[in-house]
Protein backbone atom coordinates (compact mmCIF):
# COMPACT_ATOMS: atom_id res chain seq x y z
CA UNK A 1 0.00 0.00 0.00
CA UNK A 2 2.87 2.34 0.67
CA UNK A 3 0.80 4.48 3.03
CA UNK A 4 2.83 3.49 6.05
CA UNK A 5 -0.16 1.89 7.76
CA UNK A 6 0.55 -1.71 8.42
CA UNK A 7 1.80 -2.96 5.10
CA UNK A 8 5.56 -2.69 5.21
CA UNK A 9 8.05 -5.24 3.99
CA UNK A 10 10.36 -7.17 6.31
CA UNK A 11 14.09 -6.59 6.73
CA UNK A 12 15.67 -10.03 6.72
CA UNK A 13 19.42 -10.45 7.23
CA UNK A 14 21.51 -13.54 6.60
CA UNK A 15 24.85 -13.75 8.36
CA UNK A 16 27.61 -16.33 8.60
CA UNK A 17 31.22 -17.13 7.79
CA UNK A 18 32.46 -16.94 4.23
CA UNK A 19 31.21 -20.02 2.31
CA UNK A 20 28.45 -20.76 4.82
CA UNK A 21 25.93 -20.74 1.96
CA UNK A 22 24.32 -17.32 2.53
CA UNK A 23 24.24 -16.20 -1.07
CA UNK A 24 22.57 -19.40 -2.33
CA UNK A 25 20.03 -19.29 0.48
CA UNK A 26 19.27 -15.63 -0.21
CA UNK A 27 18.54 -16.45 -3.85
CA UNK A 28 16.32 -19.40 -2.92
CA UNK A 29 14.47 -17.25 -0.42
CA UNK A 30 13.89 -14.51 -2.97
CA UNK A 31 12.30 -16.88 -5.49
CA UNK A 32 10.23 -18.47 -2.73
CA UNK A 33 8.79 -15.13 -1.59
CA UNK A 34 8.22 -13.95 -5.15
CA UNK A 35 6.51 -17.25 -5.92
CA UNK A 36 4.06 -16.54 -3.11
CA UNK A 37 3.32 -13.16 -4.65
CA UNK A 38 5.28 -11.02 -2.16
CA UNK A 39 7.27 -8.05 -3.34
CA UNK A 40 10.90 -8.79 -2.44
CA UNK A 41 14.45 -7.81 -3.36
CA UNK A 42 17.84 -9.30 -2.67
CA UNK A 43 20.55 -6.89 -1.50
CA UNK A 44 24.06 -7.54 -0.30
CA UNK A 45 26.72 -5.75 1.70
CA UNK A 46 29.27 -4.75 0.75
CA UNK A 47 27.40 -3.25 -2.20
CA UNK A 48 30.37 -3.10 -4.56
CA UNK A 49 28.56 -1.01 -7.19
CA UNK A 50 28.91 2.35 -5.42
CA UNK A 51 32.11 4.41 -5.26
CA UNK A 52 32.62 3.43 -1.61
CA UNK A 53 31.90 -0.16 -2.62
CA UNK A 54 34.61 -0.02 -5.27
CA UNK A 55 37.14 1.00 -2.62
CA UNK A 56 36.01 -1.91 -0.47
CA UNK A 57 36.32 -4.28 -3.41
CA UNK A 58 39.89 -3.19 -4.08
CA UNK A 59 40.74 -3.75 -0.45
CA UNK A 60 39.14 -7.21 -0.35
CA UNK A 61 40.92 -8.30 -3.50
CA UNK A 62 44.26 -7.10 -2.06
CA UNK A 63 44.65 -4.32 -4.62
CA UNK A 64 44.82 -1.69 -1.91
CA UNK A 65 45.92 -1.46 1.71
CA UNK A 66 43.89 0.46 4.27
CA UNK A 67 44.09 1.05 7.99
CA UNK A 68 41.71 -1.30 9.87
CA UNK A 69 39.63 1.60 11.23
CA UNK A 70 39.38 3.17 7.80
CA UNK A 71 38.04 0.05 6.09
CA UNK A 72 35.65 -0.46 9.00
CA UNK A 73 34.17 2.99 8.46
CA UNK A 74 33.96 2.43 4.70
CA UNK A 75 31.91 -0.74 5.23
CA UNK A 76 29.63 1.26 7.52
CA UNK A 77 29.40 4.17 5.06
CA UNK A 78 28.41 1.66 2.40
CA UNK A 79 25.38 0.75 4.53
CA UNK A 80 24.58 4.39 5.32
CA UNK A 81 24.49 5.28 1.64
CA UNK A 82 21.69 2.72 1.19
CA UNK A 83 19.73 3.51 4.35
CA UNK A 84 17.14 5.89 2.95
CA UNK A 85 16.41 3.69 -0.08
CA UNK A 86 16.10 0.77 2.29
CA UNK A 87 13.50 2.59 4.38
CA UNK A 88 11.58 3.71 1.29
CA UNK A 89 11.44 0.16 -0.11
CA UNK A 90 10.32 -1.32 3.20
CA UNK A 91 7.59 1.29 3.60
CA UNK A 92 6.44 0.60 0.05
CA UNK A 93 5.84 -2.98 1.14
CA UNK A 94 8.94 -4.63 -0.34
CA UNK A 95 10.68 -7.26 1.77
CA UNK A 96 14.47 -6.95 1.65
CA UNK A 97 16.65 -10.02 1.96
CA UNK A 98 20.14 -8.85 2.88
CA UNK A 99 23.27 -10.92 2.43
CA UNK A 100 25.42 -9.57 5.35
CA UNK A 101 24.79 -6.40 7.36
CA UNK A 102 26.11 -4.51 10.40
CA UNK A 103 26.87 -7.77 12.21
CA UNK A 104 29.50 -8.64 9.60
CA UNK A 105 30.83 -5.14 10.05
CA UNK A 106 31.31 -5.60 13.79
CA UNK A 107 32.60 -9.17 13.82
CA UNK A 108 35.12 -8.95 11.00
CA UNK A 109 36.69 -5.79 12.42
CA UNK A 110 36.66 -6.91 16.04
CA UNK A 111 38.21 -10.22 14.94
CA UNK A 112 41.18 -8.10 13.85
CA UNK A 113 41.42 -6.73 17.37
CA UNK A 114 39.47 -3.46 17.09
CA UNK A 115 37.40 -2.53 20.13
CA UNK A 116 33.99 -4.18 20.04
CA UNK A 117 32.00 -1.13 21.19
CA UNK A 118 33.93 1.17 18.85
CA UNK A 119 32.99 -1.14 15.98
CA UNK A 120 29.30 -0.93 16.87
CA UNK A 121 29.15 2.86 17.06
CA UNK A 122 28.98 3.84 13.36
CA UNK A 123 26.10 1.39 12.90
CA UNK A 124 23.87 3.26 15.38
CA UNK A 125 20.79 4.54 13.57
CA UNK A 126 20.83 2.13 10.67
CA UNK A 127 17.61 0.16 10.32
CA UNK A 128 17.34 -2.82 12.64
CA UNK A 129 16.50 -6.11 10.93
CA UNK A 130 13.27 -7.91 11.76
CA UNK A 131 15.15 -11.17 11.64
CA UNK A 132 18.76 -12.28 11.66
CA UNK A 133 19.38 -15.78 10.33
CA UNK A 134 22.82 -17.14 11.19
CA UNK A 135 24.14 -19.97 9.04
CA UNK A 136 26.24 -21.87 11.52
CA UNK A 137 29.22 -23.77 10.15
CA UNK A 138 32.57 -24.82 11.61
CA UNK A 139 35.36 -22.73 10.06
CA UNK A 140 37.13 -25.97 9.07
CA UNK A 141 34.04 -27.14 7.16
CA UNK A 142 33.61 -23.82 5.37
CA UNK A 143 37.27 -23.96 4.33
CA UNK A 144 36.63 -27.24 2.49
CA UNK A 145 33.98 -25.65 0.28
CA UNK A 146 34.65 -24.68 -3.34
CA UNK A 147 36.01 -21.23 -4.04
CA UNK A 148 37.45 -20.70 -0.55
CA UNK A 149 40.47 -18.47 -0.17
CA UNK A 150 39.69 -16.08 -3.01
CA UNK A 151 39.53 -12.93 -0.88
CA UNK A 152 41.43 -11.23 1.91
CA UNK A 153 39.46 -12.61 4.87
CA UNK A 154 39.04 -16.19 3.63
CA UNK A 155 41.75 -17.72 5.80
CA UNK A 156 41.04 -20.42 8.31
CA UNK A 157 42.79 -18.89 11.32
CA UNK A 158 41.03 -15.57 10.81
CA UNK A 159 37.63 -17.16 10.20
CA UNK A 160 38.01 -19.00 13.54
CA UNK A 161 38.25 -15.60 15.23
CA UNK A 162 35.31 -14.30 13.21
CA UNK A 163 33.28 -17.29 14.33
CA UNK A 164 34.03 -16.48 18.00
CA UNK A 165 33.10 -12.83 17.48
CA UNK A 166 29.78 -13.84 15.90
CA UNK A 167 29.09 -15.85 19.04
CA UNK A 168 29.78 -12.79 21.22
CA UNK A 169 27.50 -10.56 19.16
CA UNK A 170 24.59 -12.96 18.60
CA UNK A 171 21.64 -12.95 20.99
CA UNK A 172 18.56 -15.02 21.71
CA UNK A 173 16.65 -13.34 18.90
CA UNK A 174 18.87 -14.78 16.16
CA UNK A 175 17.76 -17.88 14.31
CA UNK A 176 20.78 -20.18 14.27
CA UNK A 177 20.64 -22.78 11.53
CA UNK A 178 23.03 -25.68 11.03
CA UNK A 179 24.59 -24.86 7.66
CA UNK A 180 26.07 -28.33 7.22
CA UNK A 181 22.67 -29.78 6.35
CA UNK A 182 21.67 -30.07 2.70
CA UNK A 183 20.84 -26.83 0.92
CA UNK A 184 17.19 -27.95 0.72
CA UNK A 185 16.93 -28.62 4.47
CA UNK A 186 18.55 -25.31 5.36
CA UNK A 187 16.20 -23.60 2.90
CA UNK A 188 13.11 -25.21 4.36
CA UNK A 189 13.90 -23.94 7.86
CA UNK A 190 14.69 -20.44 6.67
CA UNK A 191 11.48 -20.17 4.63
CA UNK A 192 9.25 -20.93 7.60
CA UNK A 193 10.72 -18.36 9.95
CA UNK A 194 11.01 -15.71 7.27
CA UNK A 195 7.39 -16.07 6.25
CA UNK A 196 6.35 -15.53 9.89
CA UNK A 197 8.25 -12.24 9.90
CA UNK A 198 6.88 -11.13 6.55
CA UNK A 199 3.36 -11.64 7.89
CA UNK A 200 4.15 -9.85 11.19
CA UNK A 201 5.46 -6.84 9.26
CA UNK A 202 2.40 -6.79 7.02
CA UNK A 203 0.30 -6.61 10.16
CA UNK A 204 2.13 -3.50 11.33
CA UNK A 205 5.21 -4.50 13.32
CA UNK A 206 7.08 -1.17 13.71
CA UNK A 207 10.48 -0.47 12.15
CA UNK A 208 13.31 0.34 14.55
CA UNK A 209 16.96 1.34 14.53
CA UNK A 210 20.21 -0.29 15.61
CA UNK A 211 21.13 -1.16 18.23
CA UNK A 212 17.93 -2.35 19.88
P1 LIG B 1 31.09 -11.13 0.78
O1 LIG B 1 31.98 -12.34 0.64
O2 LIG B 1 29.79 -11.44 1.41
O3 LIG B 1 30.97 -10.36 -0.52
O4 LIG B 1 31.83 -10.14 1.80
C1 LIG B 1 33.15 -9.78 1.58
C2 LIG B 1 33.94 -9.82 2.84
O5 LIG B 1 33.79 -8.60 3.55
C3 LIG B 1 33.62 -10.95 3.78
O6 LIG B 1 34.83 -11.61 4.13
C4 LIG B 1 33.05 -10.26 5.00
C5 LIG B 1 33.63 -8.87 4.94
N1 LIG B 1 32.82 -7.80 5.53
C6 LIG B 1 33.38 -6.97 6.48
O7 LIG B 1 34.52 -7.13 6.88
N2 LIG B 1 32.62 -5.93 6.98
C7 LIG B 1 31.34 -5.69 6.55
O8 LIG B 1 30.69 -4.75 7.02
C8 LIG B 1 30.78 -6.57 5.55
C9 LIG B 1 29.38 -6.33 5.06
C10 LIG B 1 31.55 -7.61 5.07
MG1 LIG C 1 33.20 -13.89 0.63
Tab-separated table of C-alpha atoms and ligand atoms in Angstrom:
chain	number	residue	atom	x	y	z
A	1	UNK	CA	0.000	0.000	0.000
A	2	UNK	CA	2.869	2.336	0.673
A	3	UNK	CA	0.803	4.475	3.027
A	4	UNK	CA	2.829	3.492	6.053
A	5	UNK	CA	-0.159	1.895	7.763
A	6	UNK	CA	0.547	-1.715	8.418
A	7	UNK	CA	1.803	-2.962	5.103
A	8	UNK	CA	5.561	-2.692	5.212
A	9	UNK	CA	8.053	-5.238	3.989
A	10	UNK	CA	10.358	-7.172	6.310
A	11	UNK	CA	14.086	-6.593	6.728
A	12	UNK	CA	15.670	-10.035	6.722
A	13	UNK	CA	19.421	-10.447	7.232
A	14	UNK	CA	21.508	-13.541	6.598
A	15	UNK	CA	24.846	-13.755	8.356
A	16	UNK	CA	27.609	-16.329	8.596
A	17	UNK	CA	31.218	-17.131	7.792
A	18	UNK	CA	32.458	-16.942	4.228
A	19	UNK	CA	31.205	-20.024	2.308
A	20	UNK	CA	28.451	-20.763	4.817
A	21	UNK	CA	25.929	-20.736	1.964
A	22	UNK	CA	24.323	-17.317	2.532
A	23	UNK	CA	24.238	-16.203	-1.068
A	24	UNK	CA	22.571	-19.402	-2.326
A	25	UNK	CA	20.030	-19.288	0.485
A	26	UNK	CA	19.272	-15.634	-0.213
A	27	UNK	CA	18.542	-16.445	-3.854
A	28	UNK	CA	16.316	-19.398	-2.924
A	29	UNK	CA	14.473	-17.255	-0.420
A	30	UNK	CA	13.890	-14.512	-2.974
A	31	UNK	CA	12.301	-16.880	-5.493
A	32	UNK	CA	10.232	-18.472	-2.733
A	33	UNK	CA	8.789	-15.132	-1.594
A	34	UNK	CA	8.217	-13.945	-5.147
A	35	UNK	CA	6.515	-17.250	-5.921
A	36	UNK	CA	4.061	-16.541	-3.106
A	37	UNK	CA	3.320	-13.156	-4.649
A	38	UNK	CA	5.279	-11.024	-2.162
A	39	UNK	CA	7.268	-8.052	-3.345
A	40	UNK	CA	10.897	-8.793	-2.436
A	41	UNK	CA	14.447	-7.814	-3.360
A	42	UNK	CA	17.845	-9.303	-2.670
A	43	UNK	CA	20.555	-6.892	-1.505
A	44	UNK	CA	24.056	-7.543	-0.298
A	45	UNK	CA	26.725	-5.750	1.701
A	46	UNK	CA	29.273	-4.753	0.746
A	47	UNK	CA	27.404	-3.246	-2.201
A	48	UNK	CA	30.373	-3.096	-4.560
A	49	UNK	CA	28.561	-1.013	-7.188
A	50	UNK	CA	28.911	2.354	-5.416
A	51	UNK	CA	32.111	4.413	-5.261
A	52	UNK	CA	32.620	3.431	-1.614
A	53	UNK	CA	31.899	-0.159	-2.624
A	54	UNK	CA	34.607	-0.015	-5.268
A	55	UNK	CA	37.144	1.005	-2.619
A	56	UNK	CA	36.010	-1.908	-0.466
A	57	UNK	CA	36.315	-4.276	-3.413
A	58	UNK	CA	39.887	-3.192	-4.082
A	59	UNK	CA	40.742	-3.746	-0.454
A	60	UNK	CA	39.136	-7.208	-0.350
A	61	UNK	CA	40.917	-8.303	-3.498
A	62	UNK	CA	44.255	-7.101	-2.062
A	63	UNK	CA	44.653	-4.319	-4.622
A	64	UNK	CA	44.820	-1.686	-1.906
A	65	UNK	CA	45.924	-1.458	1.707
A	66	UNK	CA	43.888	0.460	4.272
A	67	UNK	CA	44.093	1.051	7.987
A	68	UNK	CA	41.711	-1.299	9.866
A	69	UNK	CA	39.632	1.598	11.231
A	70	UNK	CA	39.380	3.166	7.801
A	71	UNK	CA	38.039	0.053	6.089
A	72	UNK	CA	35.649	-0.461	8.996
A	73	UNK	CA	34.175	2.994	8.459
A	74	UNK	CA	33.958	2.426	4.696
A	75	UNK	CA	31.909	-0.743	5.234
A	76	UNK	CA	29.631	1.262	7.520
A	77	UNK	CA	29.403	4.175	5.063
A	78	UNK	CA	28.415	1.656	2.402
A	79	UNK	CA	25.381	0.751	4.530
A	80	UNK	CA	24.581	4.386	5.323
A	81	UNK	CA	24.492	5.281	1.644
A	82	UNK	CA	21.695	2.724	1.191
A	83	UNK	CA	19.728	3.515	4.353
A	84	UNK	CA	17.139	5.885	2.948
A	85	UNK	CA	16.407	3.690	-0.083
A	86	UNK	CA	16.103	0.767	2.295
A	87	UNK	CA	13.499	2.594	4.377
A	88	UNK	CA	11.584	3.707	1.291
A	89	UNK	CA	11.436	0.163	-0.107
A	90	UNK	CA	10.324	-1.321	3.204
A	91	UNK	CA	7.595	1.294	3.596
A	92	UNK	CA	6.442	0.603	0.050
A	93	UNK	CA	5.844	-2.979	1.139
A	94	UNK	CA	8.937	-4.631	-0.335
A	95	UNK	CA	10.684	-7.256	1.768
A	96	UNK	CA	14.473	-6.946	1.649
A	97	UNK	CA	16.646	-10.022	1.964
A	98	UNK	CA	20.138	-8.854	2.879
A	99	UNK	CA	23.272	-10.917	2.432
A	100	UNK	CA	25.423	-9.568	5.350
A	101	UNK	CA	24.787	-6.402	7.358
A	102	UNK	CA	26.112	-4.507	10.398
A	103	UNK	CA	26.870	-7.771	12.211
A	104	UNK	CA	29.501	-8.644	9.600
A	105	UNK	CA	30.832	-5.143	10.045
A	106	UNK	CA	31.308	-5.600	13.788
A	107	UNK	CA	32.600	-9.166	13.822
A	108	UNK	CA	35.123	-8.955	10.997
A	109	UNK	CA	36.693	-5.793	12.423
A	110	UNK	CA	36.655	-6.915	16.043
A	111	UNK	CA	38.206	-10.222	14.941
A	112	UNK	CA	41.183	-8.103	13.851
A	113	UNK	CA	41.418	-6.727	17.374
A	114	UNK	CA	39.466	-3.462	17.091
A	115	UNK	CA	37.400	-2.534	20.132
A	116	UNK	CA	33.987	-4.180	20.037
A	117	UNK	CA	32.005	-1.129	21.190
A	118	UNK	CA	33.927	1.172	18.847
A	119	UNK	CA	32.991	-1.138	15.983
A	120	UNK	CA	29.299	-0.930	16.875
A	121	UNK	CA	29.152	2.859	17.058
A	122	UNK	CA	28.978	3.843	13.356
A	123	UNK	CA	26.098	1.394	12.903
A	124	UNK	CA	23.874	3.265	15.380
A	125	UNK	CA	20.787	4.542	13.566
A	126	UNK	CA	20.834	2.126	10.666
A	127	UNK	CA	17.607	0.156	10.323
A	128	UNK	CA	17.339	-2.825	12.643
A	129	UNK	CA	16.500	-6.110	10.929
A	130	UNK	CA	13.271	-7.907	11.757
A	131	UNK	CA	15.145	-11.174	11.637
A	132	UNK	CA	18.764	-12.280	11.659
A	133	UNK	CA	19.381	-15.780	10.331
A	134	UNK	CA	22.822	-17.137	11.190
A	135	UNK	CA	24.135	-19.969	9.037
A	136	UNK	CA	26.244	-21.866	11.521
A	137	UNK	CA	29.224	-23.771	10.151
A	138	UNK	CA	32.574	-24.816	11.610
A	139	UNK	CA	35.365	-22.725	10.065
A	140	UNK	CA	37.125	-25.968	9.066
A	141	UNK	CA	34.039	-27.142	7.158
A	142	UNK	CA	33.609	-23.821	5.368
A	143	UNK	CA	37.269	-23.958	4.334
A	144	UNK	CA	36.631	-27.237	2.489
A	145	UNK	CA	33.985	-25.648	0.281
A	146	UNK	CA	34.652	-24.685	-3.345
A	147	UNK	CA	36.008	-21.226	-4.040
A	148	UNK	CA	37.453	-20.701	-0.549
A	149	UNK	CA	40.475	-18.468	-0.173
A	150	UNK	CA	39.692	-16.081	-3.014
A	151	UNK	CA	39.527	-12.931	-0.883
A	152	UNK	CA	41.428	-11.231	1.908
A	153	UNK	CA	39.461	-12.613	4.872
A	154	UNK	CA	39.042	-16.187	3.630
A	155	UNK	CA	41.746	-17.722	5.800
A	156	UNK	CA	41.041	-20.423	8.314
A	157	UNK	CA	42.793	-18.888	11.325
A	158	UNK	CA	41.035	-15.566	10.814
A	159	UNK	CA	37.629	-17.162	10.205
A	160	UNK	CA	38.006	-18.995	13.536
A	161	UNK	CA	38.252	-15.600	15.234
A	162	UNK	CA	35.315	-14.299	13.206
A	163	UNK	CA	33.278	-17.290	14.331
A	164	UNK	CA	34.031	-16.477	17.998
A	165	UNK	CA	33.103	-12.832	17.485
A	166	UNK	CA	29.776	-13.841	15.902
A	167	UNK	CA	29.093	-15.846	19.045
A	168	UNK	CA	29.781	-12.786	21.223
A	169	UNK	CA	27.498	-10.564	19.161
A	170	UNK	CA	24.586	-12.960	18.600
A	171	UNK	CA	21.644	-12.954	20.992
A	172	UNK	CA	18.562	-15.021	21.711
A	173	UNK	CA	16.651	-13.335	18.902
A	174	UNK	CA	18.873	-14.784	16.163
A	175	UNK	CA	17.761	-17.880	14.306
A	176	UNK	CA	20.776	-20.178	14.272
A	177	UNK	CA	20.643	-22.783	11.527
A	178	UNK	CA	23.034	-25.678	11.030
A	179	UNK	CA	24.588	-24.858	7.659
A	180	UNK	CA	26.067	-28.334	7.220
A	181	UNK	CA	22.675	-29.776	6.352
A	182	UNK	CA	21.667	-30.074	2.696
A	183	UNK	CA	20.836	-26.829	0.918
A	184	UNK	CA	17.193	-27.948	0.723
A	185	UNK	CA	16.932	-28.624	4.468
A	186	UNK	CA	18.547	-25.308	5.358
A	187	UNK	CA	16.204	-23.595	2.897
A	188	UNK	CA	13.111	-25.212	4.361
A	189	UNK	CA	13.897	-23.936	7.862
A	190	UNK	CA	14.691	-20.440	6.665
A	191	UNK	CA	11.482	-20.170	4.631
A	192	UNK	CA	9.247	-20.933	7.599
A	193	UNK	CA	10.718	-18.358	9.953
A	194	UNK	CA	11.014	-15.707	7.269
A	195	UNK	CA	7.393	-16.071	6.253
A	196	UNK	CA	6.345	-15.529	9.890
A	197	UNK	CA	8.248	-12.235	9.901
A	198	UNK	CA	6.884	-11.129	6.547
A	199	UNK	CA	3.360	-11.640	7.886
A	200	UNK	CA	4.151	-9.853	11.189
A	201	UNK	CA	5.462	-6.838	9.260
A	202	UNK	CA	2.398	-6.789	7.019
A	203	UNK	CA	0.302	-6.605	10.156
A	204	UNK	CA	2.134	-3.500	11.331
A	205	UNK	CA	5.205	-4.497	13.321
A	206	UNK	CA	7.083	-1.173	13.715
A	207	UNK	CA	10.476	-0.467	12.150
A	208	UNK	CA	13.312	0.339	14.547
A	209	UNK	CA	16.959	1.336	14.529
A	210	UNK	CA	20.212	-0.288	15.606
A	211	UNK	CA	21.133	-1.159	18.227
A	212	UNK	CA	17.934	-2.353	19.880
B	1	LIG	P1	31.090	-11.130	0.780
B	1	LIG	O1	31.976	-12.342	0.644
B	1	LIG	O2	29.793	-11.440	1.414
B	1	LIG	O3	30.969	-10.362	-0.516
B	1	LIG	O4	31.830	-10.137	1.801
B	1	LIG	C1	33.149	-9.780	1.580
B	1	LIG	C2	33.945	-9.820	2.836
B	1	LIG	O5	33.786	-8.597	3.555
B	1	LIG	C3	33.623	-10.949	3.780
B	1	LIG	O6	34.830	-11.613	4.130
B	1	LIG	C4	33.050	-10.260	4.996
B	1	LIG	C5	33.633	-8.874	4.944
B	1	LIG	N1	32.817	-7.801	5.530
B	1	LIG	C6	33.376	-6.965	6.483
B	1	LIG	O7	34.523	-7.129	6.877
B	1	LIG	N2	32.621	-5.929	6.982
B	1	LIG	C7	31.338	-5.695	6.550
B	1	LIG	O8	30.687	-4.747	7.018
B	1	LIG	C8	30.782	-6.574	5.551
B	1	LIG	C9	29.382	-6.333	5.060
B	1	LIG	C10	31.551	-7.610	5.074
B	2	LIG	MG1	33.200	-13.886	0.626
